Amino acid sequence: MESAESNFEKLGLTLPPAPKPLGVYKPCLIDGKYLYLSGHGTVKDDGSLIIGRIGEDLDADAGKLAARQVGLAMLSTIKKNLGSLNRVKRVIKVLGMVNCSADFERHPFIINGCSELFAEVWGEEHGIGVRSAVGMGSLPDNIPVEVEAMFELHE
């Protein structure tokens, strides 16, 4: 079985800078064997954000790529705070929020961008957890996607 770090390296992706809180909260919290990540946005490699509403400014494919970028920001937070993606045993839960037009209905397709990344990093057995994908009337700074998650850590 490949490690999460080696799986990530094989993907040839780069991590954006770990986002700093824009409010009064912690980006992550470790409680025993669980890691909770606060909602993350669409931070790009240069620290700027992907912005726009899906169904108006962005199409579904661009929204899915934005969700993948959120997943990369989450991986960056994990590496910054835990030192290695290998510390994560499995994904437990993902909550994906999609900033979209009222008639947009493909929320799960969008959040697959993040979920597929996690499956590539930790494998299907450990990288896919339970999930909700919901539409929102707006998100902070008009980002198209926000994701929060819970992970189990190796003991």
Short mmCIF file of C-alpha atoms in Angstrom, two decimals:
data_model
loop_
_atom_site.label_atom_id
_atom_site.label_comp_id
_atom_site.label_asym_id
_atom_site.label_seq_id
_atom_site.Cartn_x
_atom_site.Cartn_y
_atom_site.Cartn_z
CA MET A 1 0.00 0.00 0.00
CA GLU A 2 1.36 3.39 -1.03
CA SER A 3 1.61 6.19 1.50
CA ALA A 4 -0.46 9.35 1.17
CA GLU A 5 2.72 11.38 0.66
CA SER A 6 3.94 9.15 -2.18
CA ASN A 7 0.46 9.12 -3.76
CA PHE A 8 0.39 12.92 -3.65
CA GLU A 9 3.88 13.13 -5.15
CA LYS A 10 2.83 10.88 -8.05
CA LEU A 11 -0.05 13.26 -8.85
CA GLY A 12 2.50 16.00 -9.61
CA LEU A 13 0.38 18.64 -7.90
CA THR A 14 1.53 21.60 -5.84
CA LEU A 15 0.01 22.79 -2.60
CA PRO A 16 -1.14 26.37 -2.18
CA PRO A 17 -0.16 28.20 1.01
CA ALA A 18 -2.17 27.03 4.02
CA PRO A 19 -4.93 29.60 4.43
CA LYS A 20 -4.96 31.85 7.47
CA PRO A 21 -8.23 32.29 9.40
CA LEU A 22 -10.35 35.22 8.25
CA GLY A 23 -12.36 35.18 11.46
CA VAL A 24 -12.29 33.91 15.02
CA TYR A 25 -11.65 30.18 14.58
CA LYS A 26 -8.90 27.57 14.30
CA PRO A 27 -8.10 26.17 10.84
CA CYS A 28 -7.78 22.73 12.42
CA LEU A 29 -8.30 21.02 15.73
CA ILE A 30 -6.97 17.69 16.93
CA ASP A 31 -9.12 15.91 19.50
CA GLY A 32 -7.65 12.55 20.43
CA LYS A 33 -7.48 10.52 17.24
CA TYR A 34 -9.63 12.94 15.21
CA LEU A 35 -8.66 15.93 13.09
CA TYR A 36 -11.30 18.53 12.29
CA LEU A 37 -10.69 21.04 9.51
CA SER A 38 -12.65 24.28 9.41
CA GLY A 39 -14.20 25.35 6.14
CA HIS A 40 -11.56 25.95 3.48
CA GLY A 41 -11.90 27.98 0.31
CA THR A 42 -10.46 28.06 -3.17
CA VAL A 43 -6.89 29.20 -2.40
CA LYS A 44 -4.63 29.09 -5.47
CA ASP A 45 -0.86 28.62 -5.50
CA ASP A 46 -0.28 32.39 -5.44
CA GLY A 47 -2.57 32.80 -2.40
CA SER A 48 -5.39 34.43 -4.38
CA LEU A 49 -8.89 32.94 -4.54
CA ILE A 50 -10.97 31.45 -7.31
CA ILE A 51 -14.16 33.51 -7.20
CA GLY A 52 -17.57 33.33 -8.83
CA ARG A 53 -20.96 31.67 -8.57
CA ILE A 54 -21.48 28.32 -10.27
CA GLY A 55 -24.24 28.48 -12.85
CA GLU A 56 -23.57 32.18 -13.43
CA ASP A 57 -19.84 32.95 -13.52
CA LEU A 58 -18.49 29.37 -13.65
CA ASP A 59 -19.75 26.20 -15.29
CA ALA A 60 -19.92 22.84 -13.52
CA ASP A 61 -16.50 21.68 -14.76
CA ALA A 62 -14.84 24.87 -13.49
CA GLY A 63 -16.69 24.39 -10.19
CA LYS A 64 -15.36 20.84 -9.88
CA LEU A 65 -11.82 22.11 -10.45
CA ALA A 66 -12.44 24.78 -7.79
CA ALA A 67 -13.49 22.04 -5.35
CA ARG A 68 -10.27 20.16 -6.13
CA GLN A 69 -8.36 23.36 -5.34
CA VAL A 70 -10.17 23.52 -1.98
CA GLY A 71 -8.98 19.95 -1.34
CA LEU A 72 -5.41 21.05 -2.07
CA ALA A 73 -5.77 23.92 0.43
CA MET A 74 -6.99 21.39 3.01
CA LEU A 75 -3.99 19.13 2.32
CA SER A 76 -1.75 22.17 2.81
CA THR A 77 -3.31 22.83 6.23
CA ILE A 78 -2.79 19.17 7.19
CA LYS A 79 0.88 19.25 6.16
CA LYS A 80 1.50 22.57 7.91
CA ASN A 81 -0.07 21.44 11.19
CA LEU A 82 0.70 17.71 11.26
CA GLY A 83 3.90 17.60 9.21
CA SER A 84 2.76 14.83 6.87
CA LEU A 85 -0.32 13.57 5.05
CA ASN A 86 0.70 10.11 6.31
CA ARG A 87 -0.59 11.05 9.78
CA VAL A 88 -4.15 10.77 8.45
CA LYS A 89 -5.58 7.26 8.66
CA ARG A 90 -8.85 7.98 6.82
CA VAL A 91 -11.40 10.55 5.78
CA ILE A 92 -14.50 10.35 7.96
CA LYS A 93 -16.78 13.16 6.76
CA VAL A 94 -16.79 15.89 4.15
CA LEU A 95 -19.28 18.77 4.01
CA GLY A 96 -19.16 20.58 0.68
CA MET A 97 -20.91 23.89 0.17
CA VAL A 98 -21.50 25.20 -3.35
CA ASN A 99 -22.13 28.88 -4.12
CA CYS A 100 -24.51 28.50 -7.03
CA SER A 101 -27.48 29.88 -8.88
CA ALA A 102 -30.90 28.85 -7.57
CA ASP A 103 -31.51 26.50 -10.52
CA PHE A 104 -28.18 24.63 -10.19
CA GLU A 105 -28.68 21.03 -9.03
CA ARG A 106 -25.34 19.24 -9.53
CA HIS A 107 -23.83 19.90 -6.10
CA PRO A 108 -22.45 16.34 -5.72
CA PHE A 109 -20.64 16.63 -9.08
CA ILE A 110 -18.90 19.80 -7.88
CA ILE A 111 -17.80 18.35 -4.53
CA ASN A 112 -16.47 15.26 -6.32
CA GLY A 113 -13.51 17.50 -7.21
CA CYS A 114 -12.42 17.43 -3.56
CA SER A 115 -13.56 13.86 -2.84
CA GLU A 116 -11.74 12.43 -5.86
CA LEU A 117 -8.54 14.17 -4.74
CA PHE A 118 -8.82 12.64 -1.26
CA ALA A 119 -9.43 9.20 -2.83
CA GLU A 120 -6.29 9.64 -4.95
CA VAL A 121 -4.21 10.63 -1.93
CA TRP A 122 -5.46 8.11 0.68
CA GLY A 123 -6.89 5.46 -1.65
CA GLU A 124 -10.55 4.55 -2.10
CA GLU A 125 -10.72 2.53 1.12
CA HIS A 126 -9.43 5.36 3.34
CA GLY A 127 -9.94 8.48 1.22
CA ILE A 128 -13.72 8.26 0.81
CA GLY A 129 -15.90 8.99 3.81
CA VAL A 130 -19.48 10.05 4.33
CA ARG A 131 -20.41 13.32 2.67
CA SER A 132 -22.94 16.06 2.16
CA ALA A 133 -22.95 18.40 -0.85
CA VAL A 134 -25.29 21.37 -0.55
CA GLY A 135 -26.04 24.60 -2.39
CA MET A 136 -25.65 28.00 -0.77
CA GLY A 137 -26.97 31.44 -1.63
CA SER A 138 -23.49 32.87 -1.13
CA LEU A 139 -20.09 32.05 0.36
CA PRO A 140 -17.37 34.33 1.81
CA ASP A 141 -15.64 36.56 -0.77
CA ASN A 142 -17.89 35.02 -3.46
CA ILE A 143 -15.81 31.82 -3.59
CA PRO A 144 -17.58 29.03 -5.50
CA VAL A 145 -16.87 26.22 -3.02
CA GLU A 146 -16.16 25.78 0.69
CA VAL A 147 -15.40 22.41 2.29
CA GLU A 148 -14.95 21.29 5.88
CA ALA A 149 -13.92 17.77 6.90
CA MET A 150 -13.19 15.34 9.69
CA PHE A 151 -10.39 12.77 9.59
CA GLU A 152 -9.18 9.92 11.78
CA LEU A 153 -5.49 10.00 12.65
CA HIS A 154 -3.10 7.11 13.11
CA GLU A 155 -2.56 6.43 16.81
#
